[in-house]
Every structure is written in C-alpha cells, then in structure tokens.
PDB file of C-alpha atoms and ligand atoms in Angstrom:
ATOM      1  CA  MET A 561     217.860 -77.683 114.282  1.00  0.00           C
ATOM      2  CA  ARG A 562     217.398 -80.532 112.023  1.00  0.00           C
ATOM      3  CA  THR A 563     213.740 -80.015 111.748  1.00  0.00           C
ATOM      4  CA  ILE A 564     213.981 -76.499 111.062  1.00  0.00           C
ATOM      5  CA  LYS A 565     216.448 -77.319 108.014  1.00  0.00           C
ATOM      6  CA  THR A 566     214.108 -80.058 106.767  1.00  0.00           C
ATOM      7  CA  LEU A 567     211.280 -77.405 107.007  1.00  0.00           C
ATOM      8  CA  LEU A 568     213.145 -74.900 105.103  1.00  0.00           C
ATOM      9  CA  THR A 569     213.985 -77.656 102.284  1.00  0.00           C
ATOM     10  CA  ALA A 570     210.541 -78.488 102.146  1.00  0.00           C
ATOM     11  CA  CYS A 571     209.317 -75.096 101.981  1.00  0.00           C
ATOM     12  CA  ALA A 572     212.163 -74.158  99.047  1.00  0.00           C
ATOM     13  CA  LEU A 573     210.878 -77.052  97.068  1.00  0.00           C
ATOM     14  CA  ALA A 574     207.233 -75.976  97.440  1.00  0.00           C
ATOM     15  CA  CYS A 575     207.968 -72.329  96.923  1.00  0.00           C
ATOM     16  CA  GLY A 576     209.946 -73.447  93.771  1.00  0.00           C
ATOM     17  CA  LEU A 577     206.980 -75.355  92.706  1.00  0.00           C
ATOM     18  CA  VAL A 578     204.624 -72.408  93.111  1.00  0.00           C
ATOM     19  CA  HIS A 579     206.976 -70.214  91.406  1.00  0.00           C
ATOM     20  CA  ALA A 580     207.488 -72.288  88.417  1.00  0.00           C
ATOM     21  CA  GLN A 581     203.488 -72.733  88.302  1.00  0.00           C
ATOM     22  CA  THR A 582     203.234 -68.829  87.803  1.00  0.00           C
ATOM     23  CA  TYR A 583     206.667 -68.367  85.786  1.00  0.00           C
ATOM     24  CA  PRO A 584     207.226 -66.388  83.849  1.00  0.00           C
ATOM     25  CA  ASP A 585     205.056 -63.450  84.767  1.00  0.00           C
ATOM     26  CA  LYS A 586     207.616 -60.954  83.701  1.00  0.00           C
ATOM     27  CA  SER A 587     210.132 -60.346  80.964  1.00  0.00           C
ATOM     28  CA  ILE A 588     213.339 -62.236  81.408  1.00  0.00           C
ATOM     29  CA  SER A 589     216.773 -61.011  80.822  1.00  0.00           C
ATOM     30  CA  LEU A 590     218.985 -62.849  78.403  1.00  0.00           C
ATOM     31  CA  VAL A 591     222.596 -61.778  78.890  1.00  0.00           C
ATOM     32  CA  VAL A 592     225.326 -61.901  76.277  1.00  0.00           C
ATOM     33  CA  PRO A 593     228.872 -61.251  77.505  1.00  0.00           C
ATOM     34  CA  PHE A 594     229.728 -59.437  74.478  1.00  0.00           C
ATOM     35  CA  ALA A 595     228.752 -55.973  72.719  1.00  0.00           C
ATOM     36  CA  ALA A 596     225.914 -55.394  70.669  1.00  0.00           C
ATOM     37  CA  GLY A 597     225.962 -56.219  66.874  1.00  0.00           C
ATOM     38  CA  GLY A 598     228.626 -58.816  67.324  1.00  0.00           C
ATOM     39  CA  PRO A 599     227.878 -62.633  66.363  1.00  0.00           C
ATOM     40  CA  THR A 600     226.632 -64.013  69.942  1.00  0.00           C
ATOM     41  CA  ASP A 601     224.618 -60.751  70.105  1.00  0.00           C
ATOM     42  CA  VAL A 602     223.121 -61.772  66.711  1.00  0.00           C
ATOM     43  CA  VAL A 603     222.422 -65.107  67.705  1.00  0.00           C
ATOM     44  CA  ALA A 604     220.710 -64.066  71.013  1.00  0.00           C
ATOM     45  CA  ARG A 605     218.716 -61.613  69.128  1.00  0.00           C
ATOM     46  CA  MET A 606     217.446 -64.282  66.823  1.00  0.00           C
ATOM     47  CA  ILE A 607     216.201 -66.457  69.299  1.00  0.00           C
ATOM     48  CA  ALA A 608     215.102 -64.222  72.016  1.00  0.00           C
ATOM     49  CA  ILE A 609     211.614 -63.483  70.163  1.00  0.00           C
ATOM     50  CA  PRO A 610     210.545 -67.122  69.578  1.00  0.00           C
ATOM     51  CA  MET A 611     211.775 -67.730  72.975  1.00  0.00           C
ATOM     52  CA  GLY A 612     209.694 -65.059  74.201  1.00  0.00           C
ATOM     53  CA  LYS A 613     206.631 -66.385  72.356  1.00  0.00           C
ATOM     54  CA  SER A 614     206.883 -69.864  73.646  1.00  0.00           C
ATOM     55  CA  LEU A 615     207.242 -68.341  77.305  1.00  0.00           C
ATOM     56  CA  GLY A 616     204.724 -65.675  77.042  1.00  0.00           C
ATOM     57  CA  GLN A 617     206.741 -62.950  78.412  1.00  0.00           C
ATOM     58  CA  PRO A 618     209.388 -60.932  76.252  1.00  0.00           C
ATOM     59  CA  VAL A 619     213.082 -62.265  76.546  1.00  0.00           C
ATOM     60  CA  ILE A 620     215.361 -59.000  76.476  1.00  0.00           C
ATOM     61  CA  VAL A 621     218.709 -59.309  75.195  1.00  0.00           C
ATOM     62  CA  GLU A 622     221.159 -57.638  77.858  1.00  0.00           C
ATOM     63  CA  ASN A 623     224.766 -57.110  76.791  1.00  0.00           C
ATOM     64  CA  VAL A 624     227.108 -57.442  79.717  1.00  0.00           C
ATOM     65  CA  ASN A 625     230.499 -56.800  77.916  1.00  0.00           C
ATOM     66  CA  GLY A 626     234.226 -56.993  78.507  1.00  0.00           C
ATOM     67  CA  ALA A 627     236.998 -59.030  79.692  1.00  0.00           C
ATOM     68  CA  GLY A 628     236.481 -61.692  77.288  1.00  0.00           C
ATOM     69  CA  GLY A 629     233.188 -62.544  78.359  1.00  0.00           C
ATOM     70  CA  THR A 630     233.839 -63.181  82.053  1.00  0.00           C
ATOM     71  CA  ILE A 631     231.971 -60.128  83.396  1.00  0.00           C
ATOM     72  CA  GLY A 632     228.894 -61.080  81.794  1.00  0.00           C
ATOM     73  CA  ALA A 633     229.246 -64.428  83.478  1.00  0.00           C
ATOM     74  CA  THR A 634     229.966 -63.603  86.828  1.00  0.00           C
ATOM     75  CA  LYS A 635     226.885 -61.390  86.515  1.00  0.00           C
ATOM     76  CA  VAL A 636     224.903 -64.188  85.725  1.00  0.00           C
ATOM     77  CA  ALA A 637     226.539 -66.670  88.490  1.00  0.00           C
ATOM     78  CA  ARG A 638     225.593 -64.041  91.255  1.00  0.00           C
ATOM     79  CA  ALA A 639     222.287 -63.463  89.850  1.00  0.00           C
ATOM     80  CA  ALA A 640     218.965 -64.347  91.650  1.00  0.00           C
ATOM     81  CA  PRO A 641     218.211 -68.169  90.704  1.00  0.00           C
ATOM     82  CA  ASN A 642     214.558 -67.371  89.351  1.00  0.00           C
ATOM     83  CA  GLY A 643     214.322 -67.885  85.544  1.00  0.00           C
ATOM     84  CA  TYR A 644     214.473 -64.118  85.076  1.00  0.00           C
ATOM     85  CA  THR A 645     218.191 -64.258  84.271  1.00  0.00           C
ATOM     86  CA  ILE A 646     219.601 -66.749  81.568  1.00  0.00           C
ATOM     87  CA  PHE A 647     222.695 -66.627  79.662  1.00  0.00           C
ATOM     88  CA  LEU A 648     224.091 -67.243  76.395  1.00  0.00           C
ATOM     89  CA  HIS A 649     227.820 -67.852  76.020  1.00  0.00           C
ATOM     90  CA  HIS A 650     230.089 -69.829  73.592  1.00  0.00           C
ATOM     91  CA  MET A 651     233.159 -71.917  74.332  1.00  0.00           C
ATOM     92  CA  GLY A 652     234.812 -69.343  76.218  1.00  0.00           C
ATOM     93  CA  MET A 653     233.014 -70.978  79.286  1.00  0.00           C
ATOM     94  CA  SER A 654     235.656 -73.748  78.889  1.00  0.00           C
ATOM     95  CA  THR A 655     238.845 -71.627  77.963  1.00  0.00           C
ATOM     96  CA  ALA A 656     238.202 -68.876  80.925  1.00  0.00           C
ATOM     97  CA  PRO A 657     239.300 -71.270  83.713  1.00  0.00           C
ATOM     98  CA  ALA A 658     242.623 -71.920  82.268  1.00  0.00           C
ATOM     99  CA  LEU A 659     243.240 -68.150  80.919  1.00  0.00           C
ATOM    100  CA  TYR A 660     242.320 -66.559  84.081  1.00  0.00           C
ATOM    101  CA  ASN A 661     244.228 -66.694  87.155  1.00  0.00           C
ATOM    102  CA  LYS A 662     241.532 -65.309  89.147  1.00  0.00           C
ATOM    103  CA  LEU A 663     238.065 -66.098  87.790  1.00  0.00           C
ATOM    104  CA  ASN A 664     235.036 -64.789  89.811  1.00  0.00           C
ATOM    105  CA  PHE A 665     232.806 -68.017  88.739  1.00  0.00           C
ATOM    106  CA  ASP A 666     233.218 -71.564  88.362  1.00  0.00           C
ATOM    107  CA  PRO A 667     231.653 -72.890  85.262  1.00  0.00           C
ATOM    108  CA  MET A 668     231.062 -76.195  86.621  1.00  0.00           C
ATOM    109  CA  THR A 669     229.294 -75.060  89.967  1.00  0.00           C
ATOM    110  CA  ASP A 670     227.954 -71.856  89.473  1.00  0.00           C
ATOM    111  CA  PHE A 671     225.375 -72.702  86.534  1.00  0.00           C
ATOM    112  CA  GLU A 672     222.316 -74.753  86.107  1.00  0.00           C
ATOM    113  CA  TYR A 673     222.432 -76.099  82.414  1.00  0.00           C
ATOM    114  CA  ILE A 674     219.673 -75.459  79.690  1.00  0.00           C
ATOM    115  CA  GLY A 675     221.374 -76.768  76.436  1.00  0.00           C
ATOM    116  CA  GLN A 676     224.052 -76.392  73.567  1.00  0.00           C
ATOM    117  CA  VAL A 677     222.633 -73.965  71.459  1.00  0.00           C
ATOM    118  CA  LEU A 678     224.474 -74.003  67.882  1.00  0.00           C
ATOM    119  CA  ASP A 679     228.134 -74.580  66.573  1.00  0.00           C
ATOM    120  CA  VAL A 680     229.569 -71.691  64.233  1.00  0.00           C
ATOM    121  CA  PRO A 681     232.789 -71.935  61.980  1.00  0.00           C
ATOM    122  CA  MET A 682     235.210 -68.832  62.031  1.00  0.00           C
ATOM    123  CA  THR A 683     236.544 -66.927  59.149  1.00  0.00           C
ATOM    124  CA  LEU A 684     239.985 -65.017  58.938  1.00  0.00           C
ATOM    125  CA  LEU A 685     239.646 -61.745  57.733  1.00  0.00           C
ATOM    126  CA  ALA A 686     241.346 -58.443  56.879  1.00  0.00           C
ATOM    127  CA  ARG A 687     240.485 -55.060  56.011  1.00  0.00           C
ATOM    128  CA  LYS A 688     239.474 -54.406  52.485  1.00  0.00           C
ATOM    129  CA  ASP A 689     242.495 -52.708  51.059  1.00  0.00           C
ATOM    130  CA  ILE A 690     245.253 -54.891  52.929  1.00  0.00           C
ATOM    131  CA  PRO A 691     247.890 -55.419  50.043  1.00  0.00           C
ATOM    132  CA  ALA A 692     247.674 -59.193  49.893  1.00  0.00           C
ATOM    133  CA  ASN A 693     245.150 -61.465  47.971  1.00  0.00           C
ATOM    134  CA  ASN A 694     245.670 -64.751  49.515  1.00  0.00           C
ATOM    135  CA  LEU A 695     246.750 -66.716  52.703  1.00  0.00           C
ATOM    136  CA  GLN A 696     250.328 -66.860  51.682  1.00  0.00           C
ATOM    137  CA  GLU A 697     250.429 -63.135  50.386  1.00  0.00           C
ATOM    138  CA  LEU A 698     248.792 -62.139  53.974  1.00  0.00           C
ATOM    139  CA  ILE A 699     251.633 -64.168  55.764  1.00  0.00           C
ATOM    140  CA  ALA A 700     254.295 -62.359  53.772  1.00  0.00           C
ATOM    141  CA  TYR A 701     252.827 -58.972  54.418  1.00  0.00           C
ATOM    142  CA  ILE A 702     252.459 -59.585  58.242  1.00  0.00           C
ATOM    143  CA  LYS A 703     256.200 -60.697  58.211  1.00  0.00           C
ATOM    144  CA  ALA A 704     257.390 -57.913  56.237  1.00  0.00           C
ATOM    145  CA  ASN A 705     255.024 -55.603  58.889  1.00  0.00           C
ATOM    146  CA  GLU A 706     256.109 -57.278  62.090  1.00  0.00           C
ATOM    147  CA  ASN A 707     254.560 -55.168  65.078  1.00  0.00           C
ATOM    148  CA  LYS A 708     253.021 -52.840  62.629  1.00  0.00           C
ATOM    149  CA  VAL A 709     249.975 -55.077  61.742  1.00  0.00           C
ATOM    150  CA  SER A 710     246.936 -55.407  64.339  1.00  0.00           C
ATOM    151  CA  LEU A 711     244.562 -57.895  65.102  1.00  0.00           C
ATOM    152  CA  ALA A 712     241.518 -57.236  66.994  1.00  0.00           C
ATOM    153  CA  ASP A 713     239.714 -59.175  69.064  1.00  0.00           C
ATOM    154  CA  ALA A 714     237.120 -59.359  72.102  1.00  0.00           C
ATOM    155  CA  GLY A 715     239.709 -59.807  74.826  1.00  0.00           C
ATOM    156  CA  LEU A 716     241.218 -62.747  76.593  1.00  0.00           C
ATOM    157  CA  GLY A 717     238.497 -65.608  76.674  1.00  0.00           C
ATOM    158  CA  ALA A 718     236.815 -64.759  73.546  1.00  0.00           C
ATOM    159  CA  VAL A 719     237.293 -66.832  70.560  1.00  0.00           C
ATOM    160  CA  SER A 720     238.450 -64.292  68.598  1.00  0.00           C
ATOM    161  CA  ASN A 721     241.145 -63.951  70.978  1.00  0.00           C
ATOM    162  CA  LEU A 722     242.042 -67.771  70.691  1.00  0.00           C
ATOM    163  CA  CYS A 723     241.656 -67.784  66.965  1.00  0.00           C
ATOM    164  CA  GLY A 724     244.423 -65.218  66.902  1.00  0.00           C
ATOM    165  CA  LEU A 725     246.812 -66.680  68.982  1.00  0.00           C
ATOM    166  CA  MET A 726     246.104 -70.179  67.216  1.00  0.00           C
ATOM    167  CA  PHE A 727     247.074 -68.193  63.656  1.00  0.00           C
ATOM    168  CA  LYS A 728     250.009 -66.262  65.345  1.00  0.00           C
ATOM    169  CA  SER A 729     251.307 -69.601  66.754  1.00  0.00           C
ATOM    170  CA  ALA A 730     250.722 -71.292  63.384  1.00  0.00           C
ATOM    171  CA  ILE A 731     252.843 -68.627  61.314  1.00  0.00           C
ATOM    172  CA  GLY A 732     255.274 -67.928  64.186  1.00  0.00           C
ATOM    173  CA  VAL A 733     254.804 -64.272  63.899  1.00  0.00           C
ATOM    174  CA  ASN A 734     253.813 -61.975  66.665  1.00  0.00           C
ATOM    175  CA  ILE A 735     250.760 -59.499  65.683  1.00  0.00           C
ATOM    176  CA  ASN A 736     249.874 -56.612  67.997  1.00  0.00           C
ATOM    177  CA  THR A 737     246.185 -57.689  69.352  1.00  0.00           C
ATOM    178  CA  ILE A 738     243.729 -54.819  70.107  1.00  0.00           C
ATOM    179  CA  PRO A 739     240.905 -55.820  72.697  1.00  0.00           C
ATOM    180  CA  TYR A 740     237.197 -54.563  72.082  1.00  0.00           C
ATOM    181  CA  LYS A 741     234.139 -55.526  73.940  1.00  0.00           C
ATOM    182  CA  GLY A 742     232.794 -57.492  71.203  1.00  0.00           C
ATOM    183  CA  THR A 743     233.752 -58.465  67.750  1.00  0.00           C
ATOM    184  CA  GLY A 744     230.467 -56.022  67.062  1.00  0.00           C
ATOM    185  CA  PRO A 745     232.806 -53.197  67.331  1.00  0.00           C
ATOM    186  CA  ALA A 746     236.004 -54.690  66.238  1.00  0.00           C
ATOM    187  CA  MET A 747     234.275 -55.393  62.729  1.00  0.00           C
ATOM    188  CA  ASN A 748     233.246 -51.623  62.684  1.00  0.00           C
ATOM    189  CA  ASP A 749     236.850 -50.602  62.874  1.00  0.00           C
ATOM    190  CA  LEU A 750     238.116 -53.446  60.476  1.00  0.00           C
ATOM    191  CA  LEU A 751     235.574 -51.917  58.093  1.00  0.00           C
ATOM    192  CA  GLY A 752     236.907 -48.453  58.804  1.00  0.00           C
ATOM    193  CA  GLY A 753     240.327 -49.631  58.279  1.00  0.00           C
ATOM    194  CA  GLN A 754     241.707 -48.635  61.761  1.00  0.00           C
ATOM    195  CA  VAL A 755     242.477 -52.412  62.260  1.00  0.00           C
ATOM    196  CA  ASP A 756     243.881 -55.154  59.908  1.00  0.00           C
ATOM    197  CA  ILE A 757     242.980 -58.385  60.548  1.00  0.00           C
ATOM    198  CA  LEU A 758     240.064 -60.197  62.620  1.00  0.00           C
ATOM    199  CA  CYS A 759     239.077 -63.746  63.107  1.00  0.00           C
ATOM    200  CA  ASP A 760     235.322 -64.071  63.687  1.00  0.00           C
ATOM    201  CA  GLN A 761     232.190 -65.965  63.829  1.00  0.00           C
ATOM    202  CA  THR A 762     230.222 -66.444  60.408  1.00  0.00           C
ATOM    203  CA  THR A 763     227.035 -65.257  62.352  1.00  0.00           C
ATOM    204  CA  GLN A 764     228.624 -61.877  61.559  1.00  0.00           C
ATOM    205  CA  THR A 765     231.087 -62.073  58.873  1.00  0.00           C
ATOM    206  CA  VAL A 766     229.200 -64.112  55.969  1.00  0.00           C
ATOM    207  CA  PRO A 767     227.067 -61.043  54.782  1.00  0.00           C
ATOM    208  CA  MET A 768     230.406 -58.767  55.009  1.00  0.00           C
ATOM    209  CA  ILE A 769     232.094 -61.243  52.792  1.00  0.00           C
ATOM    210  CA  LYS A 770     229.586 -61.548  50.314  1.00  0.00           C
ATOM    211  CA  ASP A 771     228.996 -57.963  49.899  1.00  0.00           C
ATOM    212  CA  GLY A 772     233.251 -57.735  49.521  1.00  0.00           C
ATOM    213  CA  ARG A 773     233.442 -55.252  52.500  1.00  0.00           C
ATOM    214  CA  VAL A 774     236.137 -57.232  53.932  1.00  0.00           C
ATOM    215  CA  LYS A 775     238.841 -59.498  52.578  1.00  0.00           C
ATOM    216  CA  VAL A 776     238.693 -63.146  53.761  1.00  0.00           C
ATOM    217  CA  PHE A 777     241.593 -65.525  53.847  1.00  0.00           C
ATOM    218  CA  GLY A 778     240.185 -68.925  55.138  1.00  0.00           C
ATOM    219  CA  VAL A 779     237.780 -70.779  56.964  1.00  0.00           C
ATOM    220  CA  THR A 780     238.380 -72.455  60.472  1.00  0.00           C
ATOM    221  CA  THR A 781     236.725 -75.682  59.656  1.00  0.00           C
ATOM    222  CA  LEU A 782     238.440 -78.788  58.252  1.00  0.00           C
ATOM    223  CA  LYS A 783     235.980 -78.981  55.704  1.00  0.00           C
ATOM    224  CA  ARG A 784     234.859 -76.044  53.145  1.00  0.00           C
ATOM    225  CA  LEU A 785     231.275 -74.241  54.252  1.00  0.00           C
ATOM    226  CA  SER A 786     228.505 -74.391  52.122  1.00  0.00           C
ATOM    227  CA  ALA A 787     227.715 -70.742  52.625  1.00  0.00           C
ATOM    228  CA  LEU A 788     231.424 -69.827  51.335  1.00  0.00           C
ATOM    229  CA  PRO A 789     232.194 -72.542  48.874  1.00  0.00           C
ATOM    230  CA  ASN A 790     234.954 -70.669  47.327  1.00  0.00           C
ATOM    231  CA  VAL A 791     236.809 -69.843  50.386  1.00  0.00           C
ATOM    232  CA  PRO A 792     239.534 -72.350  51.174  1.00  0.00           C
ATOM    233  CA  THR A 793     240.333 -73.682  54.675  1.00  0.00           C
ATOM    234  CA  LEU A 794     243.173 -72.661  56.516  1.00  0.00           C
ATOM    235  CA  ASP A 795     243.955 -76.288  56.862  1.00  0.00           C
ATOM    236  CA  GLU A 796     244.211 -76.872  53.218  1.00  0.00           C
ATOM    237  CA  GLN A 797     246.341 -73.729  52.619  1.00  0.00           C
ATOM    238  CA  GLY A 798     248.937 -75.264  54.697  1.00  0.00           C
ATOM    239  CA  LEU A 799     247.893 -74.452  58.450  1.00  0.00           C
ATOM    240  CA  LYS A 800     247.465 -78.165  58.890  1.00  0.00           C
ATOM    241  CA  GLY A 801     244.957 -78.921  61.791  1.00  0.00           C
ATOM    242  CA  PHE A 802     243.769 -75.389  62.112  1.00  0.00           C
ATOM    243  CA  GLU A 803     240.486 -75.909  63.440  1.00  0.00           C
ATOM    244  CA  VAL A 804     238.227 -73.875  65.741  1.00  0.00           C
ATOM    245  CA  LYS A 805     234.167 -74.488  65.646  1.00  0.00           C
ATOM    246  CA  VAL A 806     232.360 -72.270  68.258  1.00  0.00           C
ATOM    247  CA  TRP A 807     229.880 -73.901  70.415  1.00  0.00           C
ATOM    248  CA  HIS A 808     227.451 -72.277  72.274  1.00  0.00           C
ATOM    249  CA  GLY A 809     225.411 -73.074  75.237  1.00  0.00           C
ATOM    250  CA  MET A 810     222.442 -71.590  77.564  1.00  0.00           C
ATOM    251  CA  TYR A 811     222.963 -71.318  81.091  1.00  0.00           C
ATOM    252  CA  ALA A 812     220.830 -70.008  84.335  1.00  0.00           C
ATOM    253  CA  PRO A 813     222.248 -69.226  87.625  1.00  0.00           C
ATOM    254  CA  LYS A 814     222.774 -72.094  90.209  1.00  0.00           C
ATOM    255  CA  GLY A 815     219.528 -73.231  92.023  1.00  0.00           C
ATOM    256  CA  THR A 816     217.219 -72.222  89.390  1.00  0.00           C
ATOM    257  CA  PRO A 817     213.993 -74.475  89.968  1.00  0.00           C
ATOM    258  CA  ALA A 818     214.088 -77.458  87.617  1.00  0.00           C
ATOM    259  CA  PRO A 819     210.561 -76.941  86.521  1.00  0.00           C
ATOM    260  CA  VAL A 820     211.723 -73.323  85.308  1.00  0.00           C
ATOM    261  CA  LEU A 821     214.608 -74.444  83.749  1.00  0.00           C
ATOM    262  CA  LYS A 822     212.433 -77.166  81.884  1.00  0.00           C
ATOM    263  CA  LYS A 823     210.253 -74.085  80.507  1.00  0.00           C
ATOM    264  CA  ILE A 824     213.422 -72.494  79.444  1.00  0.00           C
ATOM    265  CA  ASN A 825     214.512 -75.442  77.528  1.00  0.00           C
ATOM    266  CA  THR A 826     211.142 -75.910  76.013  1.00  0.00           C
ATOM    267  CA  ALA A 827     211.235 -72.243  74.660  1.00  0.00           C
ATOM    268  CA  LEU A 828     215.230 -72.847  73.252  1.00  0.00           C
ATOM    269  CA  ARG A 829     213.786 -75.876  71.342  1.00  0.00           C
ATOM    270  CA  PHE A 830     210.801 -73.909  70.192  1.00  0.00           C
ATOM    271  CA  ALA A 831     213.201 -71.319  68.823  1.00  0.00           C
ATOM    272  CA  MET A 832     215.868 -73.700  67.273  1.00  0.00           C
ATOM    273  CA  ALA A 833     213.261 -75.423  65.515  1.00  0.00           C
ATOM    274  CA  ASP A 834     211.478 -72.207  63.862  1.00  0.00           C
ATOM    275  CA  PRO A 835     211.959 -72.682  60.136  1.00  0.00           C
ATOM    276  CA  VAL A 836     212.828 -68.954  59.502  1.00  0.00           C
ATOM    277  CA  ILE A 837     215.573 -69.277  62.201  1.00  0.00           C
ATOM    278  CA  LYS A 838     216.892 -72.936  60.993  1.00  0.00           C
ATOM    279  CA  GLN A 839     217.235 -71.341  57.262  1.00  0.00           C
ATOM    280  CA  ARG A 840     219.226 -68.319  58.755  1.00  0.00           C
ATOM    281  CA  LEU A 841     221.508 -70.408  60.556  1.00  0.00           C
ATOM    282  CA  ALA A 842     221.938 -72.782  57.690  1.00  0.00           C
ATOM    283  CA  ASP A 843     222.753 -69.802  55.309  1.00  0.00           C
ATOM    284  CA  LEU A 844     225.574 -68.951  58.025  1.00  0.00           C
ATOM    285  CA  SER A 845     226.928 -72.578  58.029  1.00  0.00           C
ATOM    286  CA  SER A 846     225.931 -72.823  61.566  1.00  0.00           C
ATOM    287  CA  ASP A 847     224.939 -76.154  62.967  1.00  0.00           C
ATOM    288  CA  ILE A 848     222.082 -76.412  65.302  1.00  0.00           C
ATOM    289  CA  PRO A 849     223.059 -79.312  67.762  1.00  0.00           C
ATOM    290  CA  SER A 850     220.867 -82.891  67.932  1.00  0.00           C
ATOM    291  CA  SER A 851     218.210 -83.089  70.514  1.00  0.00           C
ATOM    292  CA  ASP A 852     220.314 -85.093  72.887  1.00  0.00           C
ATOM    293  CA  LYS A 853     222.851 -82.249  73.045  1.00  0.00           C
ATOM    294  CA  MET A 854     220.151 -79.579  73.811  1.00  0.00           C
ATOM    295  CA  THR A 855     219.823 -80.708  77.208  1.00  0.00           C
ATOM    296  CA  ALA A 856     221.472 -79.845  80.608  1.00  0.00           C
ATOM    297  CA  ASP A 857     223.589 -83.240  80.616  1.00  0.00           C
ATOM    298  CA  GLY A 858     224.635 -82.575  76.664  1.00  0.00           C
ATOM    299  CA  LEU A 859     225.973 -79.267  77.756  1.00  0.00           C
ATOM    300  CA  LYS A 860     227.254 -80.069  81.116  1.00  0.00           C
ATOM    301  CA  ASP A 861     229.169 -82.790  79.590  1.00  0.00           C
ATOM    302  CA  HIS A 862     230.538 -81.157  76.688  1.00  0.00           C
ATOM    303  CA  LEU A 863     231.491 -78.135  78.899  1.00  0.00           C
ATOM    304  CA  LYS A 864     233.728 -80.667  81.130  1.00  0.00           C
ATOM    305  CA  LEU A 865     235.142 -82.261  78.079  1.00  0.00           C
ATOM    306  CA  GLU A 866     236.096 -78.793  76.863  1.00  0.00           C
ATOM    307  CA  ILE A 867     237.524 -77.627  79.724  1.00  0.00           C
ATOM    308  CA  ASN A 868     239.468 -80.746  80.070  1.00  0.00           C
ATOM    309  CA  LYS A 869     240.652 -80.281  76.255  1.00  0.00           C
ATOM    310  CA  TRP A 870     241.664 -76.586  76.328  1.00  0.00           C
ATOM    311  CA  GLY A 871     243.177 -76.428  79.959  1.00  0.00           C
ATOM    312  CA  PRO A 872     246.675 -78.198  78.958  1.00  0.00           C
ATOM    313  CA  ILE A 873     246.686 -76.491  75.615  1.00  0.00           C
ATOM    314  CA  ILE A 874     246.377 -73.115  77.035  1.00  0.00           C
ATOM    315  CA  ARG A 875     248.542 -73.484  79.841  1.00  0.00           C
ATOM    316  CA  LYS A 876     251.231 -75.010  77.779  1.00  0.00           C
ATOM    317  CA  ALA A 877     250.805 -71.767  75.344  1.00  0.00           C
ATOM    318  CA  GLY A 878     251.414 -69.825  78.804  1.00  0.00           C
ATOM    319  CA  VAL A 879     248.879 -67.123  78.158  1.00  0.00           C
ATOM    320  CA  SER A 880     247.002 -66.178  81.277  1.00  0.00           C
ATOM    321  CA  ALA A 881     245.879 -63.056  83.018  1.00  0.00           C
ATOM    322  CA  ASP A 882     244.600 -61.940  86.426  1.00  0.00           C
TER     323      ASP A 882
HETATM  324  N1  LIG B2298     233.067 -63.188  68.513  1.00  0.00           N
HETATM  325  C1  LIG B2298     233.394 -62.820  69.797  1.00  0.00           C
HETATM  326  C2  LIG B2298     234.149 -63.533  70.395  1.00  0.00           C
HETATM  327  O1  LIG B2298     235.316 -63.355  69.679  1.00  0.00           O
HETATM  328  C3  LIG B2298     232.042 -62.377  70.986  1.00  0.00           C
HETATM  329  C4  LIG B2298     231.433 -61.699  70.294  1.00  0.00           C
HETATM  330  O2  LIG B2298     231.294 -60.369  70.104  1.00  0.00           O
HETATM  331  O3  LIG B2298     230.186 -62.200  70.108  1.00  0.00           O
HETATM  332  O4  LIG B2298     234.259 -64.154  71.204  1.00  0.00           O
END
C-alpha cells in the first residue's frame, strides 16, 4: 500500500515537472469574479496581454460574476490545478469568510498564491444631478430622504458593499442597497440616474470624475490622491478614520505545480513592470506592491492578516448571509 502511494507521489511530481516544461501549450483563463467593464475587470484586461506575452499563450479574461465575488472564487477552487485557470480577486477574499455563513471555498486552504497585484483607493460618488455639492450636503440629502436614496454595490463580499456599510454606519442612516454583478453595471445605472450613490475603485472612477459624468464626495484614503488632488478625503471632512484601500491578489487552484506557479509569477511581474501599465496605474493613483509582496508568501501572509482584521469587525457589525 505504502509503495503504491510512494509511486503515485513520485509520478505526480515527475508528471508535474513534465507538464511544467511544456506549460503553457494553450490559452489560460484569468477568472475575474465580477462583471465586465468594472474596476477588477479593467485591471485584469490591462495585465492579461503582457502576461500572455510573457507566457507565450493568450491569457483570456473570464468574468464569473455574482454573490460579491464568491461564485468566481468557488469555480477557481474547484478547477483543475494545471495552470490553465488563474484568478484575480481583491480583498473580498479576506472578508467573505466572516460575511458568509456557508462559503464553498476556504481562502486559506483551497488556493495556491501567486502574489499581490495592486492597491487601489475608492471614491464616494453620486449621480450627476443629485442636489448636493459637498459631503455635508449629501449627508443632509440622505437624511431628508431616508429610505428613498439608493446605493448600488456588487453584493455582500464586494468592496463597494463594504464601503457602503462603513459609510452608512459613519453617518448613522440607512440607505437601501441595490446589488449588481459588479460595479461596471452599477456605474452604468449611476450614469443613467437609476441609482443615487456608489462607492468604487479609482480604476473605474477617475475618468468618470474627470469628465464630470458623476459627482464625487470624497476619497477613502487618509491622504488625498495625486490623480484627484482637489477631492478631499472622507476623513478630513469629518468621517474620522474612514479608510479603505483595496488590495488585489492572484491565485491558482490548490495543487497547481510549483514550476507552473513560478512561470505565472514571472508573467505577473513582467506585466506590472510594463511602463505603459505603470503609467496607467499611477494615473489612477493605484500602487504596485513591492517585489517581496508580489510573492506567494507575500500574498498568503497578507490574506491571513486581513482575515483576522476583518472577521471581528464584520461579526461586530452583525452583517452576514447564507
Ligand atoms: N468594485 C467591485 C466591488 O465592489 C467589483 C468590480 O466590479 O470590480 O468589489
């Protein structure tokens, strides 16, 4: 029995090595757990082309949306661990375990870690014709129209949802939330005036703000952003300590061979070193992590810290779903 197991293990290692030598010999699917056109999708599409150049095969973005990113994560956790399915997700990986009573994946045991990808600030927006021109006026408008104002988000587990929860709790007023399969479609409805408020990453919002297509009421970092120097922080406007910066990571299903992971990590680094991408991300005030964070341990350690940070906060807030 033992001999068979040893043989199988030896074969698995050897087969993995052979596989790694020829990897990749077909296109790779980069799963994004939100709808096309939103900020996570924007980042995935930005890096997919240079990653494909480095790997010698196309990297194709696959949007597997819904339930705040947990449907996409479940799909990747169950995918074959052969390097042909990889995953880009944000800090929702660390909030989902506390938000969902039943989660079909475990962020700490069902994945291999490729590296941290980037850190993105958020912005609090409203439809262009909302009758408020600064944060205090917006809060007054929400209070005067309690239960009529709507906040769009990408569902429980999404950072837009988390930011919305923090905003509601900071101002002490309920705002009805409308969940979308990503903040790409949520933004379309904000532009169309069907919803009132949205909190979303700068990777989608900076061009809309600059073009005056939405109204902006603050940024979620403690310091103002170089991309939006005239937009005050929420903290400086009285929402003390309001801080969300959205970190992103790249993952593969558990059991993906180490040499394959190494090739993917090299491709990720290649993409993040691309001068055009660096400039685009700088224009969106998004930070590329240091080299030591763009590693398996850099991501895994950070994920663990974040799970431990958000778990108690979420449980205290009493927000969870099945
Ligand atoms: N910004 C979204 C979120 O709230 C996700 C997306 O569509 O990229 O998590």
